[in-house]
Coordinates of N, CA, C and O and ligand atoms in Angstrom, one line a residue:
M830 N 0.3 -0.8 0.0 CA -0.3 -0.4 -0.2 C 1.1 1.0 0.0 O 1.9 1.7 1.2
S831 N 1.0 2.1 -0.8 CA 1.5 3.2 -1.2 C 1.0 4.0 -0.5 O 0.0 4.1 1.2
L832 N 2.1 5.3 0.4 CA 1.5 6.4 1.4 C 0.3 6.8 1.0 O -0.5 7.6 2.1
E833 N 0.1 7.3 -0.2 CA -1.4 8.1 -1.0 C -2.7 7.2 -0.4 O -3.0 7.9 0.2
E834 N -2.6 6.1 -0.5 CA -3.1 5.1 -0.3 C -3.9 4.3 0.7 O -4.8 5.2 1.6
L835 N -2.5 4.9 2.2 CA -2.7 4.4 3.8 C -3.3 5.6 3.9 O -5.2 5.7 4.4
F836 N -3.4 7.1 3.4 CA -4.2 8.2 4.2 C -5.0 8.1 3.7 O -6.6 8.9 4.3
K837 N -5.8 8.1 2.1 CA -7.1 7.3 1.8 C -7.9 7.1 2.9 O -9.2 7.1 2.7
E838 N -7.9 5.9 3.1 CA -7.2 5.1 4.0 C -8.8 5.6 5.3 O -9.1 5.6 5.7
I839 N -7.4 5.9 5.7 CA -7.2 7.1 7.1 C -8.8 8.3 6.8 O -9.4 7.7 7.8
I840 N -8.8 9.1 5.8 CA -9.0 9.8 6.2 C -10.8 9.1 5.1 O -11.7 9.5 6.3
I841 N -11.3 8.3 5.4 CA -12.6 7.4 4.7 C -13.0 6.8 6.3 O -13.9 6.8 6.1
E842 N -11.7 5.7 6.9 CA -12.0 5.6 8.2 C -12.9 6.3 8.7 O -13.8 6.6 9.5
H843 N -12.0 7.2 8.9 CA -12.8 8.4 10.3 C -13.6 9.5 10.0 O -15.1 9.8 10.6
Y844 N -14.1 9.2 8.6 CA -15.3 9.5 7.7 C -16.7 9.0 8.4 O -17.5 9.0 8.5
Q845 N -16.3 7.5 8.0 CA -17.0 7.0 8.4 C -17.4 6.1 9.5 O -19.0 6.1 10.0
H846 N -16.9 6.5 10.2 CA -16.3 6.2 11.5 C -15.6 7.0 12.3 O -14.9 6.8 13.2
P847 N -16.4 7.9 12.8 CA -15.5 9.4 13.6 C -15.5 9.0 14.4 O -16.1 8.5 16.2
K848 N -14.0 9.8 15.6 CA -13.9 9.7 16.5 C -14.8 10.5 17.5 O -14.6 12.0 17.0
N849 N -15.0 11.1 18.6 CA -15.6 11.6 18.9 C -16.7 12.9 19.3 O -16.5 13.9 19.0
H850 N -17.7 11.9 17.4 CA -18.5 12.2 17.8 C -19.5 12.5 18.3 O -20.2 11.4 19.0
G851 N -20.1 13.5 18.2 CA -21.6 13.7 19.6 C -21.4 15.3 20.2 O -20.8 16.3 20.1
H852 N -21.5 14.7 22.2 CA -21.7 16.3 22.4 C -21.1 16.1 23.9 O -21.9 14.9 24.3
L853 N -21.0 16.9 24.5 CA -20.8 16.5 26.2 C -21.6 17.0 27.3 O -21.9 17.7 26.6
D854 N -22.2 16.5 27.5 CA -22.9 16.2 29.3 C -22.8 18.0 29.7 O -23.5 19.0 30.0
H855 N -21.7 18.3 29.4 CA -21.0 19.5 30.9 C -19.8 20.1 30.0 O -18.4 20.5 30.7
P856 N -19.8 21.1 29.1 CA -19.3 21.1 28.5 C -18.4 22.6 29.2 O -19.1 23.8 29.7
D857 N -16.6 22.9 28.7 CA -17.3 24.7 29.6 C -16.8 25.0 28.5 O -16.5 26.4 28.5
A858 N -16.7 24.5 27.1 CA -16.0 25.6 25.9 C -16.9 25.1 24.7 O -16.9 24.2 25.1
K859 N -17.8 26.4 24.1 CA -18.3 25.8 22.6 C -18.5 26.6 22.5 O -18.1 27.9 22.0
S860 N -18.2 25.7 20.8 CA -18.2 27.1 19.4 C -18.6 26.0 18.4 O -18.9 25.2 18.7
E861 N -18.7 27.3 17.2 CA -19.2 26.7 15.4 C -18.5 27.9 14.9 O -18.3 28.7 15.0
G862 N -18.6 27.1 13.8 CA -17.9 27.6 12.4 C -18.5 27.1 11.3 O -19.2 25.9 11.1
S863 N -18.2 27.3 10.3 CA -18.7 27.0 8.8 C -18.0 27.4 7.7 O -17.5 28.3 7.5
N864 N -17.6 26.5 6.4 CA -17.0 26.7 4.9 C -18.1 27.0 4.4 O -18.5 25.5 3.6
P865 N -18.7 27.9 4.0 CA -20.5 28.3 2.9 C -19.6 27.5 2.0 O -20.2 27.3 1.0
L866 N -19.0 27.7 1.7 CA -18.3 27.9 -0.3 C -18.6 26.1 -0.3 O -18.7 25.6 -0.9
C867 N -18.9 25.8 1.1 CA -18.5 23.5 0.4 C -19.5 23.2 1.4 O -20.1 22.1 0.8
G868 N -20.0 24.1 2.1 CA -21.0 23.4 2.7 C -20.6 22.8 4.1 O -21.7 22.2 5.2
D869 N -19.8 22.6 4.7 CA -19.9 22.9 6.1 C -19.6 23.3 7.6 O -20.0 23.9 7.5
E870 N -20.6 22.9 8.3 CA -21.0 22.5 9.6 C -20.0 22.4 11.6 O -20.5 20.6 10.4
L871 N -19.6 22.2 11.6 CA -18.3 21.7 12.5 C -19.2 22.4 13.7 O -18.4 24.1 14.3
Q872 N -19.3 21.8 15.5 CA -19.5 22.3 16.6 C -18.0 21.6 17.4 O -18.0 20.3 17.3
M873 N -17.7 22.5 18.4 CA -17.1 21.4 18.9 C -17.7 21.6 20.3 O -17.4 23.0 20.7
E874 N -17.3 20.3 21.5 CA -17.1 21.2 22.3 C -15.7 20.4 23.5 O -15.3 19.7 23.1
I875 N -15.4 21.7 24.1 CA -14.4 20.9 25.0 C -15.2 21.3 26.8 O -15.3 21.4 27.7
A876 N -14.8 20.0 27.3 CA -13.7 19.8 29.0 C -13.1 20.0 29.6 O -12.7 19.3 28.9
F877 N -12.3 20.9 30.2 CA -11.1 21.4 30.4 C -10.8 20.6 31.8 O -11.9 20.4 33.0
E878 N -9.0 20.3 32.5 CA -9.3 19.5 33.5 C -8.2 20.4 34.0 O -6.8 19.4 33.2
G879 N -8.2 21.8 35.2 CA -6.7 22.4 35.1 C -6.0 22.5 33.5 O -7.6 23.4 33.3
D880 N -5.3 22.6 32.8 CA -4.7 23.3 32.5 C -5.3 21.8 31.0 O -4.2 22.2 30.0
R881 N -5.6 21.1 31.0 CA -5.6 19.9 30.1 C -6.9 19.5 28.8 O -7.9 20.1 30.6
I882 N -7.1 18.9 28.5 CA -8.5 19.8 27.3 C -8.6 18.1 28.6 O -8.1 16.4 27.3
K883 N -9.8 17.9 29.6 CA -9.7 15.8 29.3 C -10.8 15.7 28.5 O -10.1 14.6 27.9
D884 N -12.2 16.3 27.7 CA -12.6 15.9 26.6 C -12.8 16.5 25.6 O -13.1 17.9 25.8
V885 N -12.9 16.3 24.5 CA -13.7 16.7 23.5 C -14.8 16.2 22.4 O -14.7 15.1 21.6
M886 N -15.2 16.8 21.8 CA -16.2 16.2 21.4 C -16.5 16.9 19.8 O -17.3 18.5 20.2
F887 N -17.0 16.6 18.5 CA -17.4 17.3 17.9 C -19.2 16.9 17.3 O -18.5 15.8 17.1
S888 N -19.5 17.8 15.9 CA -21.1 17.7 15.5 C -21.0 18.1 14.3 O -20.4 19.1 14.2
G889 N -22.1 18.3 13.5 CA -21.9 18.6 12.7 C -21.9 17.5 10.9 O -22.7 16.8 11.5
N890 N -21.8 18.1 10.2 CA -22.1 17.3 8.6 C -21.2 18.7 7.8 O -20.8 19.7 8.0
G891 N -20.9 17.8 6.4 CA -19.5 17.7 5.6 C -19.4 17.2 4.5 O -20.0 16.1 4.8
C892 N -18.3 17.2 3.8 CA -17.5 16.4 3.2 C -16.4 15.7 4.5 O -16.3 16.3 5.9
S893 N -16.4 14.7 3.7 CA -15.1 14.0 4.1 C -14.2 14.4 4.2 O -13.8 14.1 5.0
I894 N -13.6 15.2 4.0 CA -12.3 16.1 4.2 C -12.4 17.2 5.8 O -11.9 16.7 6.7
S895 N -14.0 17.5 5.9 CA -14.4 18.3 7.6 C -15.1 17.6 8.3 O -14.1 17.7 9.1
Q896 N -15.3 16.0 7.8 CA -15.6 16.1 8.7 C -14.3 14.9 9.4 O -14.3 14.4 11.1
S897 N -13.3 14.5 8.3 CA -12.3 13.6 9.0 C -11.1 14.1 9.9 O -10.6 13.6 10.5
A898 N -11.2 15.7 9.2 CA -10.3 15.9 10.4 C -10.7 16.1 10.4 O -9.9 17.2 12.4
A899 N -11.8 16.8 11.2 CA -12.0 17.5 12.9 C -12.3 15.8 13.7 O -12.1 16.2 15.1
S900 N -12.6 14.7 13.7 CA -12.3 13.7 14.0 C -10.9 13.7 14.3 O -10.6 13.1 15.5
L901 N -9.4 13.7 13.6 CA -8.4 13.6 13.9 C -7.7 14.3 14.3 O -7.0 14.1 14.9
M902 N -7.8 15.3 14.7 CA -8.3 16.4 15.4 C -8.9 16.1 16.9 O -7.1 16.6 17.0
T903 N -10.3 16.1 17.2 CA -10.4 15.7 18.4 C -9.9 14.8 19.2 O -8.9 14.6 20.0
E904 N -8.8 13.5 17.7 CA -8.3 12.7 18.7 C -6.6 12.6 18.9 O -6.2 12.4 20.4
A905 N -6.3 14.0 17.9 CA -5.1 14.7 18.1 C -4.4 15.0 20.1 O -4.0 15.4 20.2
I906 N -5.3 15.9 20.0 CA -6.0 16.8 21.3 C -5.9 16.5 22.7 O -6.1 16.6 23.9
K907 N -7.4 15.4 22.1 CA -7.6 14.5 23.9 C -6.4 14.3 25.2 O -6.5 13.7 24.7
G908 N -6.9 15.2 26.0 CA -6.0 14.0 27.2 C -4.4 14.8 27.4 O -4.0 15.7 28.0
K909 N -4.4 16.6 25.9 CA -3.5 17.4 25.7 C -3.3 18.9 26.3 O -4.4 18.9 26.8
A910 N -2.0 18.7 27.5 CA -2.5 20.6 27.7 C -2.7 21.0 26.0 O -2.4 20.4 25.7
V911 N -3.8 22.6 26.8 CA -3.5 23.3 26.4 C -2.2 24.2 25.0 O -2.6 23.8 24.3
G912 N -1.4 23.4 26.2 CA -0.2 24.5 25.2 C 0.2 23.0 24.3 O 0.6 23.4 23.0
D913 N -0.2 22.4 24.2 CA 0.6 20.8 23.9 C -0.6 21.6 22.8 O -0.2 20.5 21.1
A914 N -1.9 21.3 22.8 CA -2.7 20.5 22.0 C -2.0 23.1 20.8 O -3.2 22.2 20.0
R915 N -2.2 23.9 20.7 CA -1.7 25.2 20.1 C -0.9 25.1 18.8 O -0.4 24.7 18.0
R916 N -0.1 23.8 19.5 CA 1.3 23.7 19.1 C 1.0 22.8 17.5 O 1.8 23.0 16.7
I917 N -0.2 21.4 18.7 CA -0.3 20.1 17.3 C -1.5 21.5 16.4 O -0.8 21.1 14.8
M918 N -2.0 22.3 16.5 CA -2.9 23.4 15.6 C -1.8 24.0 14.8 O -2.3 23.9 13.9
E919 N -0.4 24.2 15.8 CA 0.3 25.3 14.2 C 1.2 24.1 14.0 O 0.9 25.0 12.1
E920 N 1.3 23.4 13.5 CA 1.7 21.9 13.3 C 1.1 21.8 12.0 O 1.2 21.5 10.3
Y921 N 0.2 21.8 12.3 CA -1.1 21.4 11.4 C -1.6 22.3 10.5 O -1.8 22.2 8.8
K922 N -1.3 23.7 10.9 CA -0.8 24.8 10.1 C -0.5 24.4 8.9 O -0.7 25.1 7.8
H923 N 0.9 24.3 9.6 CA 1.9 24.6 8.7 C 1.5 23.6 7.1 O 1.8 24.3 6.1
M924 N 1.6 22.6 7.8 CA 1.4 21.4 6.8 C 0.4 22.0 5.6 O 0.8 21.5 4.9
L925 N -1.1 22.8 6.3 CA -1.6 22.8 5.2 C -1.1 23.4 4.2 O -2.3 24.5 3.0
Q926 N -0.9 24.0 4.7 CA -0.2 26.1 4.0 C 1.6 25.2 2.9 O 2.0 26.3 2.8
G927 N 1.5 23.8 3.4 CA 2.8 23.9 2.1 C 4.2 24.0 3.0 O 5.0 24.2 2.2
S928 N 4.4 24.5 4.3 CA 5.4 24.6 5.2 C 5.7 23.0 5.4 O 5.9 22.2 6.0
T929 N 7.8 23.6 6.3 CA 7.3 22.4 6.3 C 7.4 21.8 8.3 O 6.4 22.7 8.7
Y930 N 7.0 21.1 8.5 CA 6.5 20.4 9.2 C 6.8 18.7 10.0 O 7.4 18.6 10.2
N931 N 6.1 19.3 12.1 CA 6.6 18.1 12.5 C 5.6 17.3 12.4 O 5.8 17.5 12.8
A932 N 6.1 15.9 11.2 CA 4.9 14.9 11.1 C 4.5 14.2 11.7 O 4.0 13.9 12.8
D933 N 5.6 14.0 13.8 CA 5.8 13.4 14.8 C 4.7 13.7 15.9 O 3.6 13.2 16.9
M934 N 4.4 14.8 15.3 CA 3.7 15.9 17.0 C 2.7 15.3 15.8 O 1.2 15.8 16.8
L935 N 1.8 15.2 14.6 CA 0.8 15.4 13.5 C 0.1 13.5 14.6 O -0.7 13.8 14.2
G936 N 0.8 12.9 14.0 CA 0.3 12.4 14.3 C 0.2 11.4 12.7 O -0.1 11.4 11.6
D937 N -1.9 10.4 13.0 CA -2.5 10.4 11.6 C -3.3 11.7 11.1 O -3.6 11.3 10.0
L938 N -2.8 12.7 11.6 CA -3.5 14.1 10.7 C -2.8 14.1 9.6 O -3.4 15.4 8.5
E939 N -1.3 14.5 10.0 CA -0.8 13.7 8.3 C -1.1 13.3 7.4 O -1.2 13.8 5.7
A940 N -2.7 12.9 6.7 CA -3.5 11.7 6.7 C -3.4 12.9 5.4 O -4.6 13.0 4.8
L941 N -4.0 14.1 6.6 CA -4.6 15.5 5.1 C -3.2 16.5 4.7 O -3.9 16.7 4.5
S942 N -2.3 15.6 4.1 CA -1.2 16.2 3.1 C -1.4 16.8 2.5 O -0.9 17.7 1.4
D943 N -1.3 15.9 1.5 CA -3.4 16.5 0.3 C -3.3 16.8 0.3 O -3.2 17.5 -1.8
V944 N -3.8 17.4 1.2 CA -5.3 18.5 1.5 C -4.0 20.0 0.0 O -5.1 20.8 0.3
K945 N -3.6 20.1 0.5 CA -2.6 21.6 0.4 C -2.6 21.4 -1.0 O -2.6 22.5 -1.6
K946 N -2.3 20.1 -1.9 CA -2.7 20.8 -3.8 C -3.9 21.0 -4.4 O -3.8 21.0 -4.7
F947 N -4.6 21.4 -3.2 CA -6.1 21.4 -3.5 C -6.6 22.8 -2.8 O -7.4 22.5 -1.8
P948 N -6.1 24.3 -3.1 CA -6.8 25.2 -3.1 C -7.9 25.1 -2.3 O -8.7 25.7 -1.0
A949 N -8.9 24.9 -2.6 CA -10.0 24.7 -2.2 C -10.3 23.9 -1.2 O -11.6 24.1 -0.1
R950 N -9.8 23.0 -0.6 CA -10.3 22.1 0.4 C -9.4 22.4 1.9 O -9.8 21.7 2.3
V951 N -8.6 23.8 2.0 CA -8.6 23.6 3.0 C -8.4 24.7 3.8 O -8.2 24.1 5.4
K952 N -9.7 24.8 3.1 CA -10.7 25.9 4.2 C -11.8 24.5 4.8 O -12.0 24.6 5.9
C953 N -11.4 23.3 4.3 CA -12.2 22.2 4.4 C -11.1 21.4 6.5 O -12.0 21.7 6.9
A954 N -10.3 21.1 5.1 CA -9.3 20.2 6.6 C -9.4 21.9 7.2 O -9.2 21.1 8.6
S955 N -9.2 23.1 7.8 CA -9.1 23.8 8.5 C -10.3 24.3 9.2 O -9.6 25.1 10.3
L956 N -11.1 23.8 9.4 CA -12.0 24.6 9.7 C -12.0 23.7 11.1 O -12.6 25.0 12.3
S957 N -12.1 22.8 11.4 CA -11.9 21.8 12.8 C -11.4 23.1 13.6 O -11.2 23.2 14.4
M958 N -9.9 23.5 13.2 CA -8.4 23.2 13.8 C -9.5 25.2 14.2 O -8.7 25.7 15.0
A959 N -10.3 26.4 13.7 CA -11.0 27.4 13.2 C -11.5 27.4 14.6 O -11.6 28.0 14.9
V960 N -12.8 25.9 14.9 CA -13.6 26.6 15.7 C -12.6 25.3 17.3 O -13.5 25.9 18.0
L961 N -12.0 25.1 17.4 CA -11.1 24.2 17.9 C -10.5 25.8 19.0 O -10.6 25.6 20.2
D962 N -9.8 26.6 17.8 CA -9.1 27.3 18.2 C -10.3 28.6 19.3 O -9.6 29.4 19.6
Q963 N -11.6 29.2 18.7 CA -12.2 29.8 19.1 C -13.0 29.1 21.1 O -13.3 30.1 22.2
A964 N -12.5 27.9 20.2 CA -13.5 27.3 21.7 C -12.8 27.0 23.2 O -12.5 27.6 24.1
L965 N -10.5 27.0 22.1 CA -9.8 26.9 23.4 C -9.8 28.1 24.2 O -8.7 28.9 24.9
Q966 N -10.0 30.0 23.2 CA -9.7 31.4 23.4 C -10.5 30.6 24.7 O -11.3 32.5 25.3
Q967 N -12.0 30.2 24.6 CA -12.7 30.4 26.3 C -12.5 30.2 27.5 O -13.6 30.5 27.8
K968 N -11.0 29.2 27.5 CA -10.7 28.8 28.8 C -10.2 29.7 29.8 O -9.5 31.4 28.2
K969 N -10.4 30.5 29.8 CA -10.3 31.2 31.7 C -9.2 31.0 32.0 O -8.7 30.4 32.4
Ligands
LIG31 ZN1 -15.8 20.6 3.0

Protein backbone atom coordinates (compact mmCIF):
# COMPACT_ATOMS: atom_id res chain seq x y z
CA MET A 1 0.00 0.00 0.00
CA SER A 2 1.38 3.39 -0.93
CA LEU A 3 1.47 6.22 1.58
CA GLU A 4 -1.14 8.00 -0.52
CA GLU A 5 -3.50 5.01 -0.28
CA LEU A 6 -2.89 4.71 3.44
CA PHE A 7 -3.73 8.41 3.92
CA LYS A 8 -6.90 7.98 1.86
CA GLU A 9 -7.94 5.02 4.01
CA ILE A 10 -7.42 6.96 7.22
CA ILE A 11 -9.60 9.80 5.90
CA ILE A 12 -12.39 7.44 4.80
CA GLU A 13 -12.25 5.52 8.08
CA HIS A 14 -12.58 8.73 10.14
CA TYR A 15 -15.38 9.98 7.89
CA GLN A 16 -17.41 6.76 8.15
CA HIS A 17 -16.62 6.09 11.81
CA PRO A 18 -15.78 9.45 13.35
CA LYS A 19 -14.13 9.52 16.76
CA ASN A 20 -15.36 11.87 19.48
CA HIS A 21 -18.58 12.57 17.62
CA GLY A 22 -21.52 13.84 19.66
CA HIS A 23 -22.01 16.12 22.65
CA LEU A 24 -20.53 16.50 26.12
CA ASP A 25 -22.81 16.55 29.17
CA HIS A 26 -21.07 19.56 30.72
CA PRO A 27 -18.85 21.38 28.23
CA ASP A 28 -16.72 24.27 29.54
CA ALA A 29 -16.38 25.73 26.07
CA LYS A 30 -18.43 25.55 22.90
CA SER A 31 -17.91 26.98 19.46
CA GLU A 32 -19.10 26.58 15.94
CA GLY A 33 -18.12 27.53 12.45
CA SER A 34 -18.88 26.90 8.83
CA ASN A 35 -17.30 26.83 5.43
CA PRO A 36 -20.02 28.20 3.13
CA LEU A 37 -17.96 27.44 0.00
CA CYS A 38 -18.42 23.73 0.62
CA GLY A 39 -21.36 23.65 3.03
CA ASP A 40 -19.34 22.26 5.95
CA GLU A 41 -20.62 22.91 9.47
CA LEU A 42 -18.87 22.07 12.68
CA GLN A 43 -19.44 22.45 16.41
CA MET A 44 -16.86 21.67 19.08
CA GLU A 45 -17.35 21.15 22.80
CA ILE A 46 -14.50 20.93 25.30
CA ALA A 47 -14.28 19.97 28.96
CA PHE A 48 -11.14 21.17 30.74
CA GLU A 49 -9.41 19.76 33.77
CA GLY A 50 -6.90 22.29 35.00
CA ASP A 51 -4.76 23.09 31.99
CA ARG A 52 -5.69 19.89 30.21
CA ILE A 53 -8.30 19.13 27.56
CA LYS A 54 -10.07 16.40 29.48
CA ASP A 55 -12.61 15.71 26.76
CA VAL A 56 -13.57 17.07 23.38
CA MET A 57 -16.40 16.22 21.02
CA PHE A 58 -17.56 17.52 17.68
CA SER A 59 -20.78 17.47 15.71
CA GLY A 60 -21.85 18.82 12.36
CA ASN A 61 -21.94 17.74 8.78
CA GLY A 62 -20.13 18.32 5.56
CA CYS A 63 -17.63 16.78 3.20
CA SER A 64 -15.33 13.89 4.03
CA ILE A 65 -12.33 16.20 4.46
CA SER A 66 -14.00 18.53 6.99
CA GLN A 67 -15.52 15.72 9.04
CA SER A 68 -12.51 13.41 9.05
CA ALA A 69 -10.27 16.38 9.92
CA ALA A 70 -12.48 17.10 12.96
CA SER A 71 -12.31 13.45 14.03
CA LEU A 72 -8.52 13.33 13.59
CA MET A 73 -8.01 16.70 15.28
CA THR A 74 -10.08 15.77 18.36
CA GLU A 75 -8.15 12.49 18.62
CA ALA A 76 -4.86 14.38 18.42
CA ILE A 77 -5.63 16.90 21.18
CA LYS A 78 -7.76 14.88 23.61
CA GLY A 79 -6.02 14.54 26.97
CA LYS A 80 -3.31 17.04 25.99
CA ALA A 81 -2.32 20.22 27.80
CA VAL A 82 -3.77 23.29 26.08
CA GLY A 83 -0.26 24.48 25.14
CA ASP A 84 0.53 21.14 23.49
CA ALA A 85 -2.79 21.18 21.62
CA ARG A 86 -1.91 24.64 20.30
CA ARG A 87 1.47 23.39 19.10
CA ILE A 88 -0.23 20.52 17.24
CA MET A 89 -2.64 23.01 15.64
CA GLU A 90 0.31 25.18 14.62
CA GLU A 91 2.08 22.24 12.94
CA TYR A 92 -1.18 21.29 11.22
CA LYS A 93 -1.44 24.84 9.88
CA HIS A 94 2.13 24.64 8.54
CA MET A 95 1.27 21.36 6.82
CA LEU A 96 -1.81 22.81 5.11
CA GLN A 97 0.17 25.88 4.04
CA GLY A 98 2.77 23.64 2.42
CA SER A 99 5.51 24.67 4.88
CA THR A 100 7.73 22.20 6.69
CA TYR A 101 6.06 20.56 9.66
CA ASN A 102 6.75 18.16 12.49
CA ALA A 103 5.17 14.85 11.39
CA ASP A 104 5.74 13.22 14.80
CA MET A 105 3.53 15.79 16.49
CA LEU A 106 0.76 15.39 13.93
CA GLY A 107 0.47 11.60 13.92
CA ASP A 108 -2.54 10.49 11.85
CA LEU A 109 -3.40 14.12 11.04
CA GLU A 110 -0.67 13.81 8.42
CA ALA A 111 -3.21 11.85 6.35
CA LEU A 112 -4.57 15.27 5.35
CA SER A 113 -1.24 16.53 4.02
CA ASP A 114 -2.25 16.12 0.36
CA VAL A 115 -5.11 18.60 0.85
CA LYS A 116 -2.58 21.42 0.35
CA LYS A 117 -2.54 20.52 -3.36
CA PHE A 118 -6.21 21.48 -3.58
CA PRO A 119 -6.57 25.10 -2.39
CA ALA A 120 -10.39 24.89 -2.37
CA ARG A 121 -10.24 22.02 0.13
CA VAL A 122 -7.80 23.67 2.52
CA LYS A 123 -10.73 25.54 4.07
CA CYS A 124 -12.49 22.19 4.63
CA ALA A 125 -9.44 20.81 6.41
CA SER A 126 -8.75 23.93 8.48
CA LEU A 127 -12.34 24.44 9.70
CA SER A 128 -11.84 22.12 12.68
CA MET A 129 -8.73 24.05 13.68
CA ALA A 130 -10.54 27.42 13.46
CA VAL A 131 -13.52 26.18 15.52
CA LEU A 132 -11.22 24.57 18.07
CA ASP A 133 -9.22 27.77 18.37
CA GLN A 134 -12.40 29.69 19.22
CA ALA A 135 -13.30 27.14 21.90
CA LEU A 136 -9.81 27.26 23.43
CA GLN A 137 -10.04 31.04 23.67
CA GLN A 138 -12.99 30.62 26.02
CA LYS A 139 -10.76 28.98 28.61
CA LYS A 140 -10.34 31.27 31.59
ZN1 LIG B 1 -15.67 20.64 2.64
